[in-house]
């Protein structure tokens, strides 16, 4: 920006430093486990070693004799208060503690309350439980076979089938496939993975028996929704419930659900009258908290010989563990999986998903993606490469031939979404130019002649974020709007509160920048607060890249309401009619006499000291923003890999990410989101997975087995942007928290499969371990032609 | 992730440590770097009655040549192997391996003695010590003894070290002219246990033939494995492509891997061969005066 260009310090497009980092980098954050209340007790949990077993006895005597142990809570205690089961966000139900049967390894069996963390751990180890093992089902296909052991015997339907969901034009799609010139099909498995945020889950529950106030400090991404659920489930008056979400060390969807530990700490506090802290350890977090993915997908694409895609058909089996504890909008049990037509104008599409119970932990959460979008993008982007391979055309060429063109927006997809804006070819061409795609293909051809393995993979994803319009989106009936409350104080300083909750995304900075731009007040003078239900306006929280599309929009709208009132005060101060005032270059100016002006700070002072008679004093506004549509960020990623033929090791040599998230608020924060997201997309492509053996024993239940990438493995990310604003968002922003997690896995998988083309390979399931690559290379000499 | 209660002792001499080990008679564990022991305790897989912290015992941390041997003290940190000019010059297999052990945080605390005597087949230094023909010096209630490392590893987490004994030193035959050594390892992610690792140590005679050879493997069996047939096949031979390749194949035969998250057994066996060949090539280049 030139020196003369009018701007406000910390306004849109400026890479200002994050306000929250002053405390984070000094180790002065305030996380749940940092909070200590007077008289606080500690809770630990005894967990099941079996994946499926009858509980024949629980003996608590030894645990109660451990010095410092005050109480042991079992399922029977909870059943007496009708709290042994709780509802999930998907209207299924989940055990807080079992009364008779455990259904996955590491399930909560008893809770021990003690006066120290150490005594609680010793107490939990001293609880004696007798189990009678039951037959275990860990494979969802086997779970649906006749005669499979029924896991949820509490349900009327004596079956492991949970639900069937479908959307699209079934008959039309079948017809398109019948007349197709080319059909490609592929089974794809996206394994169970875990968000493994740096901070595990936990809470401090405090029932004050004198005041009747119940306060819970909680690692939650959605404090307001939690408060309402607590009110509805427990019958406590909502005004007496206070949910505080302090600093949160990463959520990624894993901190949306209500876990049994939260309920147990609450019950323990009610029972003892003391504050009770429960913070899970890393193994508990990996083994018992909600997983993500675990989709078994079969996809088919119909196309013409020239590569034009015509129809898409997808059949999926979702493994939900023992209960459907996903966190999807109510109408969509498979989330927004039907964004699966991606960046391409399929005329016909049909998607069906069935869900099954297995003896695994519950979940199906949206791990840094807007409800199953990762699964959708992986599928369509892998299928486009398979089609390119089958037709022997370059995968970039196939994409460029098929993309929905920029002038087709708003574009209505075959599965019912209305894409707001896009320029898909623009992003891909930019990525190809940065990485020198033509040069890489030449290098690859030369290397293939020498027998070396190098691959290039593309992913041109379309995201769907910002849930969402209230006509379509709710969770347990709560509409998915969000809110901002902005108050300008006499000296022109601002406190703004939001219904969302940052878990590291930098809301304190980006919301301040939106407000700075709208109000002409420097971002440094704007304080952003979230996460305390006593003070923040109601909102549905932060996940699904929804904060900027909803609460960010609410910030703009609230600021514009303030400007309307401020204009009248400015007119009063300038002694002209409000009609003669315009807001221009961050000040109220007399039309035609721009030097006659008042700043928002001038107006703010007047709002408390010299407001015009007949108007209210003060300067504040609240906005509840119900977005008219979702936003559709997109991008194109290109990955280059080299493969060690002897060991099967894959090395990502280059990775170029061109993202388009509409208007950019803070380029540095956007880049940070992309860097983190790419790393979280790289992880499941090459490293992370949670497996279970046939007895339901978890493999991947600690950081010794669950391999989160370190700085050593993580590639150097090259980022670039195109900007295609959202036409319906007040500042044109789309949300960017999840694009990279969603877009990266297929780029890497496509690159590896591309490298292995000499072996005739069309697909390898992620994570692509070295041994999988070695088996392909080892299985046979390169195929020719 | 909280261990049960235990007693803690911090002796200031080897004798004091051994007396404590004797007193607890198998119920105490020695704490050096703690990077294997503490996780086991936090998972309650190990529940020792006492920890005997040997970090305050003087003169257990050193790297020096003396007489016919290189001596490395038990509490020498992994990172010290990386920093030693002597090792880089004459025993490069040890800095090779140290570079592959986890990350700097672990290397700053983890010790040579702990790595060598823990008995985990995923540890990197056992294979190196086998290839180098090292000896272990221990002190117990009955005094000191010296054990060849080739007799040390009995099974996973089972070694010839008596629970009342303390490992105080590792001794490696002094490096000679025309000797070269190297360590190669692959892992899924830094800090993960090896998919496989291979250690090679070659001494050439004046004519350039192999005078002695040591080959050993990491992570492909219940213990680190000395691939004697592989090294035996090289002795007296010219270290050419054919002989090195044959030795690498024999090393793969010596491997006894399990299928697990790091790969199926046949893959690990193949990697034992691939890495042996790479380690031999590197060792040979070093024996010939290269890098």
PDB file of C-alpha atoms in Angstrom, chain A residues 538-776:
ATOM      1  CA  UNK A 538     -25.028 -16.506  21.682  1.00  0.00           C
ATOM      2  CA  UNK A 539     -23.387 -18.402  18.867  1.00  0.00           C
ATOM      3  CA  UNK A 540     -22.724 -21.917  17.707  1.00  0.00           C
ATOM      4  CA  UNK A 541     -18.962 -21.835  18.075  1.00  0.00           C
ATOM      5  CA  UNK A 542     -15.925 -22.400  15.918  1.00  0.00           C
ATOM      6  CA  UNK A 543     -15.524 -25.376  13.577  1.00  0.00           C
ATOM      7  CA  UNK A 544     -16.151 -26.023   9.889  1.00  0.00           C
ATOM      8  CA  UNK A 545     -14.266 -22.804   8.950  1.00  0.00           C
ATOM      9  CA  UNK A 546     -17.411 -20.951   9.991  1.00  0.00           C
ATOM     10  CA  UNK A 547     -16.056 -18.114  12.140  1.00  0.00           C
ATOM     11  CA  UNK A 548     -15.129 -15.619   9.433  1.00  0.00           C
ATOM     12  CA  UNK A 549     -18.149 -16.454   7.236  1.00  0.00           C
ATOM     13  CA  UNK A 550     -20.581 -16.058  10.171  1.00  0.00           C
ATOM     14  CA  UNK A 551     -19.172 -14.147  13.179  1.00  0.00           C
ATOM     15  CA  UNK A 552     -16.761 -12.218  10.955  1.00  0.00           C
ATOM     16  CA  UNK A 553     -19.749 -11.145   8.898  1.00  0.00           C
ATOM     17  CA  UNK A 554     -21.602 -10.267  12.105  1.00  0.00           C
ATOM     18  CA  UNK A 555     -18.656  -8.016  13.047  1.00  0.00           C
ATOM     19  CA  UNK A 556     -19.063  -6.102   9.803  1.00  0.00           C
ATOM     20  CA  UNK A 557     -22.826  -5.868  10.149  1.00  0.00           C
ATOM     21  CA  UNK A 558     -22.646  -4.693  13.789  1.00  0.00           C
ATOM     22  CA  UNK A 559     -20.024  -2.096  12.818  1.00  0.00           C
ATOM     23  CA  UNK A 560     -22.243  -0.847  10.002  1.00  0.00           C
ATOM     24  CA  UNK A 561     -25.156  -0.502  12.426  1.00  0.00           C
ATOM     25  CA  UNK A 562     -22.863   1.577  14.635  1.00  0.00           C
ATOM     26  CA  UNK A 563     -21.875   3.684  11.646  1.00  0.00           C
ATOM     27  CA  UNK A 564     -25.541   4.455  10.964  1.00  0.00           C
ATOM     28  CA  UNK A 565     -25.995   5.894  14.427  1.00  0.00           C
ATOM     29  CA  UNK A 566     -22.537   7.502  14.465  1.00  0.00           C
ATOM     30  CA  UNK A 567     -23.382   9.336  11.262  1.00  0.00           C
ATOM     31  CA  UNK A 568     -26.182  11.173  13.060  1.00  0.00           C
ATOM     32  CA  UNK A 569     -23.847  12.173  15.849  1.00  0.00           C
ATOM     33  CA  UNK A 570     -21.222  13.278  13.324  1.00  0.00           C
ATOM     34  CA  UNK A 571     -23.840  15.398  11.569  1.00  0.00           C
ATOM     35  CA  UNK A 572     -24.713  16.941  14.898  1.00  0.00           C
ATOM     36  CA  UNK A 573     -21.058  17.713  15.584  1.00  0.00           C
ATOM     37  CA  UNK A 574     -20.499  19.109  12.080  1.00  0.00           C
ATOM     38  CA  UNK A 575     -23.782  21.011  12.205  1.00  0.00           C
ATOM     39  CA  UNK A 576     -25.069  19.583   8.938  1.00  0.00           C
ATOM     40  CA  UNK A 577     -27.870  17.215   8.039  1.00  0.00           C
ATOM     41  CA  UNK A 578     -27.077  13.462   8.240  1.00  0.00           C
ATOM     42  CA  UNK A 579     -27.911  13.334   4.529  1.00  0.00           C
ATOM     43  CA  UNK A 580     -24.911  15.569   3.866  1.00  0.00           C
ATOM     44  CA  UNK A 581     -22.525  13.173   5.617  1.00  0.00           C
ATOM     45  CA  UNK A 582     -20.694  10.289   3.999  1.00  0.00           C
ATOM     46  CA  UNK A 583     -18.349   7.647   5.467  1.00  0.00           C
ATOM     47  CA  UNK A 584     -15.251   7.867   3.371  1.00  0.00           C
ATOM     48  CA  UNK A 585     -11.574   7.074   4.004  1.00  0.00           C
ATOM     49  CA  UNK A 586     -12.318   6.017   7.583  1.00  0.00           C
ATOM     50  CA  UNK A 587     -14.091   9.227   8.650  1.00  0.00           C
ATOM     51  CA  UNK A 588     -17.448  10.975   8.446  1.00  0.00           C
ATOM     52  CA  UNK A 589     -17.055  13.764   5.914  1.00  0.00           C
ATOM     53  CA  UNK A 590     -19.278  16.523   4.682  1.00  0.00           C
ATOM     54  CA  UNK A 591     -20.075  15.676   1.069  1.00  0.00           C
ATOM     55  CA  UNK A 592     -18.052  17.898  -1.209  1.00  0.00           C
ATOM     56  CA  UNK A 593     -15.989  19.250   1.714  1.00  0.00           C
ATOM     57  CA  UNK A 594     -13.906  16.193   2.704  1.00  0.00           C
ATOM     58  CA  UNK A 595     -11.679  18.218   5.017  1.00  0.00           C
ATOM     59  CA  UNK A 596     -14.692  18.889   7.218  1.00  0.00           C
ATOM     60  CA  UNK A 597     -14.785  15.582   9.018  1.00  0.00           C
ATOM     61  CA  UNK A 598     -15.155  13.720  12.281  1.00  0.00           C
ATOM     62  CA  UNK A 599     -13.459  10.445  13.140  1.00  0.00           C
ATOM     63  CA  UNK A 600     -15.192   7.567  14.852  1.00  0.00           C
ATOM     64  CA  UNK A 601     -13.203   8.479  17.969  1.00  0.00           C
ATOM     65  CA  UNK A 602     -14.640  12.031  17.896  1.00  0.00           C
ATOM     66  CA  UNK A 603     -18.097  10.563  17.554  1.00  0.00           C
ATOM     67  CA  UNK A 604     -17.540   8.037  20.327  1.00  0.00           C
ATOM     68  CA  UNK A 605     -16.576  10.744  22.804  1.00  0.00           C
ATOM     69  CA  UNK A 606     -19.625  12.755  21.802  1.00  0.00           C
ATOM     70  CA  UNK A 607     -21.859   9.699  22.182  1.00  0.00           C
ATOM     71  CA  UNK A 608     -21.183   9.851  25.919  1.00  0.00           C
ATOM     72  CA  UNK A 609     -20.646  13.609  26.411  1.00  0.00           C
ATOM     73  CA  UNK A 610     -22.540  15.501  23.748  1.00  0.00           C
ATOM     74  CA  UNK A 611     -25.040  13.274  22.022  1.00  0.00           C
ATOM     75  CA  UNK A 612     -27.819  14.995  20.119  1.00  0.00           C
ATOM     76  CA  UNK A 613     -31.093  15.405  21.980  1.00  0.00           C
ATOM     77  CA  UNK A 614     -33.559  12.744  20.922  1.00  0.00           C
ATOM     78  CA  UNK A 615     -30.997  10.027  20.282  1.00  0.00           C
ATOM     79  CA  UNK A 616     -29.818   7.437  22.760  1.00  0.00           C
ATOM     80  CA  UNK A 617     -26.436   7.900  24.368  1.00  0.00           C
ATOM     81  CA  UNK A 618     -23.731   5.283  23.854  1.00  0.00           C
ATOM     82  CA  UNK A 619     -22.326   3.613  20.772  1.00  0.00           C
ATOM     83  CA  UNK A 620     -22.839  -0.104  20.412  1.00  0.00           C
ATOM     84  CA  UNK A 621     -24.563  -2.748  18.333  1.00  0.00           C
ATOM     85  CA  UNK A 622     -25.246  -6.461  18.255  1.00  0.00           C
ATOM     86  CA  UNK A 623     -25.650  -8.531  15.129  1.00  0.00           C
ATOM     87  CA  UNK A 624     -26.821 -12.087  14.733  1.00  0.00           C
ATOM     88  CA  UNK A 625     -25.708 -13.048  11.258  1.00  0.00           C
ATOM     89  CA  UNK A 626     -27.597 -15.718   9.380  1.00  0.00           C
ATOM     90  CA  UNK A 627     -25.575 -16.261   6.200  1.00  0.00           C
ATOM     91  CA  UNK A 628     -27.590 -16.430   2.969  1.00  0.00           C
ATOM     92  CA  UNK A 629     -25.402 -19.240   1.637  1.00  0.00           C
ATOM     93  CA  UNK A 630     -22.303 -21.262   2.405  1.00  0.00           C
ATOM     94  CA  UNK A 631     -18.962 -19.999   1.082  1.00  0.00           C
ATOM     95  CA  UNK A 632     -16.890 -22.100  -1.309  1.00  0.00           C
ATOM     96  CA  UNK A 633     -13.127 -21.569  -0.928  1.00  0.00           C
ATOM     97  CA  UNK A 634     -11.010 -23.451  -3.427  1.00  0.00           C
ATOM     98  CA  UNK A 635      -7.464 -23.953  -4.579  1.00  0.00           C
ATOM     99  CA  UNK A 636      -5.032 -26.040  -6.535  1.00  0.00           C
ATOM    100  CA  UNK A 637      -2.142 -27.893  -4.981  1.00  0.00           C
ATOM    101  CA  UNK A 638       0.720 -29.541  -6.817  1.00  0.00           C
ATOM    102  CA  UNK A 639       3.055 -31.974  -5.123  1.00  0.00           C
ATOM    103  CA  UNK A 640       6.289 -33.490  -6.412  1.00  0.00           C
ATOM    104  CA  UNK A 641       7.625 -36.679  -4.865  1.00  0.00           C
ATOM    105  CA  UNK A 642      10.749 -38.751  -5.314  1.00  0.00           C
ATOM    106  CA  UNK A 643      10.667 -42.417  -4.371  1.00  0.00           C
ATOM    107  CA  UNK A 644      13.564 -44.540  -3.185  1.00  0.00           C
ATOM    108  CA  UNK A 645      13.071 -47.696  -5.251  1.00  0.00           C
ATOM    109  CA  UNK A 646      14.946 -49.904  -2.818  1.00  0.00           C
ATOM    110  CA  UNK A 647      13.142 -48.855   0.363  1.00  0.00           C
ATOM    111  CA  UNK A 648       9.815 -47.502  -0.901  1.00  0.00           C
ATOM    112  CA  UNK A 649      10.347 -44.253   0.992  1.00  0.00           C
ATOM    113  CA  UNK A 650       8.459 -41.253  -0.374  1.00  0.00           C
ATOM    114  CA  UNK A 651      10.059 -37.824  -0.189  1.00  0.00           C
ATOM    115  CA  UNK A 652       7.951 -34.759  -0.912  1.00  0.00           C
ATOM    116  CA  UNK A 653      10.371 -32.597  -2.875  1.00  0.00           C
ATOM    117  CA  UNK A 654       8.071 -29.643  -3.561  1.00  0.00           C
ATOM    118  CA  UNK A 655       4.547 -28.660  -2.653  1.00  0.00           C
ATOM    119  CA  UNK A 656       2.927 -25.576  -4.120  1.00  0.00           C
ATOM    120  CA  UNK A 657      -0.405 -24.490  -2.652  1.00  0.00           C
ATOM    121  CA  UNK A 658      -2.473 -21.838  -4.398  1.00  0.00           C
ATOM    122  CA  UNK A 659      -5.451 -20.968  -2.237  1.00  0.00           C
ATOM    123  CA  UNK A 660      -8.425 -18.764  -2.860  1.00  0.00           C
ATOM    124  CA  UNK A 661     -10.336 -17.870   0.282  1.00  0.00           C
ATOM    125  CA  UNK A 662     -11.867 -14.680  -1.096  1.00  0.00           C
ATOM    126  CA  UNK A 663     -10.892 -11.431   0.599  1.00  0.00           C
ATOM    127  CA  UNK A 664      -7.844 -11.908   2.812  1.00  0.00           C
ATOM    128  CA  UNK A 665      -8.008 -10.317   6.262  1.00  0.00           C
ATOM    129  CA  UNK A 666      -4.463 -11.040   7.489  1.00  0.00           C
ATOM    130  CA  UNK A 667      -2.112 -12.644   4.930  1.00  0.00           C
ATOM    131  CA  UNK A 668       0.262 -13.887   7.630  1.00  0.00           C
ATOM    132  CA  UNK A 669      -2.527 -15.662   9.511  1.00  0.00           C
ATOM    133  CA  UNK A 670      -3.856 -17.142   6.271  1.00  0.00           C
ATOM    134  CA  UNK A 671      -0.397 -18.484   5.465  1.00  0.00           C
ATOM    135  CA  UNK A 672      -0.154 -19.896   8.978  1.00  0.00           C
ATOM    136  CA  UNK A 673      -3.486 -21.633   8.533  1.00  0.00           C
ATOM    137  CA  UNK A 674      -2.317 -23.056   5.203  1.00  0.00           C
ATOM    138  CA  UNK A 675       1.010 -24.244   6.640  1.00  0.00           C
ATOM    139  CA  UNK A 676      -0.681 -26.004   9.546  1.00  0.00           C
ATOM    140  CA  UNK A 677      -3.428 -27.399   7.356  1.00  0.00           C
ATOM    141  CA  UNK A 678      -1.011 -28.754   4.795  1.00  0.00           C
ATOM    142  CA  UNK A 679       0.930 -30.484   7.545  1.00  0.00           C
ATOM    143  CA  UNK A 680      -2.313 -31.972   8.843  1.00  0.00           C
ATOM    144  CA  UNK A 681      -3.063 -33.140   5.300  1.00  0.00           C
ATOM    145  CA  UNK A 682       0.415 -34.533   4.780  1.00  0.00           C
ATOM    146  CA  UNK A 683       0.055 -36.583   7.993  1.00  0.00           C
ATOM    147  CA  UNK A 684      -2.770 -38.951   6.965  1.00  0.00           C
ATOM    148  CA  UNK A 685      -1.390 -39.201   3.436  1.00  0.00           C
ATOM    149  CA  UNK A 686       1.880 -40.701   4.621  1.00  0.00           C
ATOM    150  CA  UNK A 687       1.884 -41.389   8.366  1.00  0.00           C
ATOM    151  CA  UNK A 688      -1.173 -41.329  10.584  1.00  0.00           C
ATOM    152  CA  UNK A 689      -3.767 -44.054  11.106  1.00  0.00           C
ATOM    153  CA  UNK A 690      -5.457 -45.821  13.984  1.00  0.00           C
ATOM    154  CA  UNK A 691      -5.880 -49.536  13.446  1.00  0.00           C
ATOM    155  CA  UNK A 692      -7.641 -52.198  15.485  1.00  0.00           C
ATOM    156  CA  UNK A 693      -6.902 -55.893  15.546  1.00  0.00           C
ATOM    157  CA  UNK A 694      -9.703 -58.454  15.387  1.00  0.00           C
ATOM    158  CA  UNK A 695     -10.067 -58.355  19.179  1.00  0.00           C
ATOM    159  CA  UNK A 696     -10.584 -54.627  19.104  1.00  0.00           C
ATOM    160  CA  UNK A 697      -7.165 -53.806  20.521  1.00  0.00           C
ATOM    161  CA  UNK A 698      -6.071 -50.376  19.400  1.00  0.00           C
ATOM    162  CA  UNK A 699      -2.844 -49.876  17.467  1.00  0.00           C
ATOM    163  CA  UNK A 700      -1.993 -46.234  17.352  1.00  0.00           C
ATOM    164  CA  UNK A 701      -3.166 -45.387  20.864  1.00  0.00           C
ATOM    165  CA  UNK A 702      -0.081 -43.428  21.869  1.00  0.00           C
ATOM    166  CA  UNK A 703       2.355 -41.078  20.209  1.00  0.00           C
ATOM    167  CA  UNK A 704       4.762 -44.014  20.037  1.00  0.00           C
ATOM    168  CA  UNK A 705       2.498 -45.577  17.411  1.00  0.00           C
ATOM    169  CA  UNK A 706       0.392 -42.697  16.155  1.00  0.00           C
ATOM    170  CA  UNK A 707       2.947 -40.881  14.067  1.00  0.00           C
ATOM    171  CA  UNK A 708       2.269 -37.168  13.961  1.00  0.00           C
ATOM    172  CA  UNK A 709       4.780 -35.556  11.595  1.00  0.00           C
ATOM    173  CA  UNK A 710       7.652 -33.570  13.042  1.00  0.00           C
ATOM    174  CA  UNK A 711       9.482 -30.642  11.489  1.00  0.00           C
ATOM    175  CA  UNK A 712      11.921 -33.152   9.998  1.00  0.00           C
ATOM    176  CA  UNK A 713       9.361 -34.875   7.753  1.00  0.00           C
ATOM    177  CA  UNK A 714       7.223 -31.844   7.039  1.00  0.00           C
ATOM    178  CA  UNK A 715       7.925 -30.518   3.551  1.00  0.00           C
ATOM    179  CA  UNK A 716       8.717 -26.909   2.777  1.00  0.00           C
ATOM    180  CA  UNK A 717       5.396 -25.357   1.782  1.00  0.00           C
ATOM    181  CA  UNK A 718       5.247 -22.832  -1.053  1.00  0.00           C
ATOM    182  CA  UNK A 719       2.071 -20.787  -0.858  1.00  0.00           C
ATOM    183  CA  UNK A 720       0.361 -18.353  -3.190  1.00  0.00           C
ATOM    184  CA  UNK A 721      -3.104 -16.876  -3.540  1.00  0.00           C
ATOM    185  CA  UNK A 722      -5.763 -15.895  -5.980  1.00  0.00           C
ATOM    186  CA  UNK A 723      -8.614 -13.711  -4.722  1.00  0.00           C
ATOM    187  CA  UNK A 724     -12.188 -14.374  -5.800  1.00  0.00           C
ATOM    188  CA  UNK A 725     -14.400 -12.691  -3.188  1.00  0.00           C
ATOM    189  CA  UNK A 726     -17.603 -14.267  -1.972  1.00  0.00           C
ATOM    190  CA  UNK A 727     -20.417 -12.212  -3.459  1.00  0.00           C
ATOM    191  CA  UNK A 728     -22.668 -12.629  -0.426  1.00  0.00           C
ATOM    192  CA  UNK A 729     -20.263 -12.077   2.494  1.00  0.00           C
ATOM    193  CA  UNK A 730     -20.085  -8.463   3.724  1.00  0.00           C
ATOM    194  CA  UNK A 731     -16.329  -8.255   3.104  1.00  0.00           C
ATOM    195  CA  UNK A 732     -16.091 -11.066   0.550  1.00  0.00           C
ATOM    196  CA  UNK A 733     -14.207 -13.449   2.852  1.00  0.00           C
ATOM    197  CA  UNK A 734     -14.751 -17.193   2.644  1.00  0.00           C
ATOM    198  CA  UNK A 735     -12.904 -18.926   5.530  1.00  0.00           C
ATOM    199  CA  UNK A 736      -9.587 -20.718   5.202  1.00  0.00           C
ATOM    200  CA  UNK A 737      -8.984 -22.826   8.302  1.00  0.00           C
ATOM    201  CA  UNK A 738      -9.553 -26.125   6.613  1.00  0.00           C
ATOM    202  CA  UNK A 739      -8.791 -25.770   2.906  1.00  0.00           C
ATOM    203  CA  UNK A 740      -5.308 -27.174   3.195  1.00  0.00           C
ATOM    204  CA  UNK A 741      -6.210 -30.188   5.336  1.00  0.00           C
ATOM    205  CA  UNK A 742      -8.881 -31.007   2.792  1.00  0.00           C
ATOM    206  CA  UNK A 743      -6.840 -30.326  -0.312  1.00  0.00           C
ATOM    207  CA  UNK A 744      -3.466 -31.822   0.551  1.00  0.00           C
ATOM    208  CA  UNK A 745      -4.040 -35.606   0.925  1.00  0.00           C
ATOM    209  CA  UNK A 746      -5.107 -36.290  -2.675  1.00  0.00           C
ATOM    210  CA  UNK A 747      -2.260 -34.168  -4.065  1.00  0.00           C
ATOM    211  CA  UNK A 748       0.244 -36.346  -2.222  1.00  0.00           C
ATOM    212  CA  UNK A 749      -1.532 -39.625  -3.014  1.00  0.00           C
ATOM    213  CA  UNK A 750      -1.835 -38.623  -6.671  1.00  0.00           C
ATOM    214  CA  UNK A 751       1.883 -37.817  -6.797  1.00  0.00           C
ATOM    215  CA  UNK A 752       2.861 -41.219  -5.398  1.00  0.00           C
ATOM    216  CA  UNK A 753       0.505 -43.094  -7.725  1.00  0.00           C
ATOM    217  CA  UNK A 754       1.839 -40.992 -10.609  1.00  0.00           C
ATOM    218  CA  UNK A 755       5.400 -41.963  -9.699  1.00  0.00           C
ATOM    219  CA  UNK A 756       4.396 -45.620  -9.783  1.00  0.00           C
ATOM    220  CA  UNK A 757       2.722 -45.442 -13.194  1.00  0.00           C
ATOM    221  CA  UNK A 758       5.446 -47.663 -14.705  1.00  0.00           C
ATOM    222  CA  UNK A 759       4.026 -50.425 -12.506  1.00  0.00           C
ATOM    223  CA  UNK A 760       0.471 -49.919 -13.783  1.00  0.00           C
ATOM    224  CA  UNK A 761      -0.844 -48.788 -10.401  1.00  0.00           C
ATOM    225  CA  UNK A 762      -4.061 -46.762 -10.216  1.00  0.00           C
ATOM    226  CA  UNK A 763      -4.598 -46.464  -6.482  1.00  0.00           C
ATOM    227  CA  UNK A 764      -2.916 -46.945  -3.113  1.00  0.00           C
ATOM    228  CA  UNK A 765      -4.866 -46.426   0.102  1.00  0.00           C
ATOM    229  CA  UNK A 766      -3.489 -43.788   2.437  1.00  0.00           C
ATOM    230  CA  UNK A 767      -1.431 -43.649   4.547  1.00  0.00           C
ATOM    231  CA  UNK A 768       1.145 -44.617   1.949  1.00  0.00           C
ATOM    232  CA  UNK A 769       3.727 -46.394   4.074  1.00  0.00           C
ATOM    233  CA  UNK A 770       7.099 -47.284   2.561  1.00  0.00           C
ATOM    234  CA  UNK A 771       6.210 -50.984   2.659  1.00  0.00           C
ATOM    235  CA  UNK A 772       3.138 -50.429   0.472  1.00  0.00           C
ATOM    236  CA  UNK A 773       5.288 -48.745  -2.163  1.00  0.00           C
ATOM    237  CA  UNK A 774       7.962 -51.421  -1.859  1.00  0.00           C
ATOM    238  CA  UNK A 775       5.391 -54.184  -2.367  1.00  0.00           C
ATOM    239  CA  UNK A 776       4.260 -52.591  -5.638  1.00  0.00           C
TER     240      UNK A 776
END
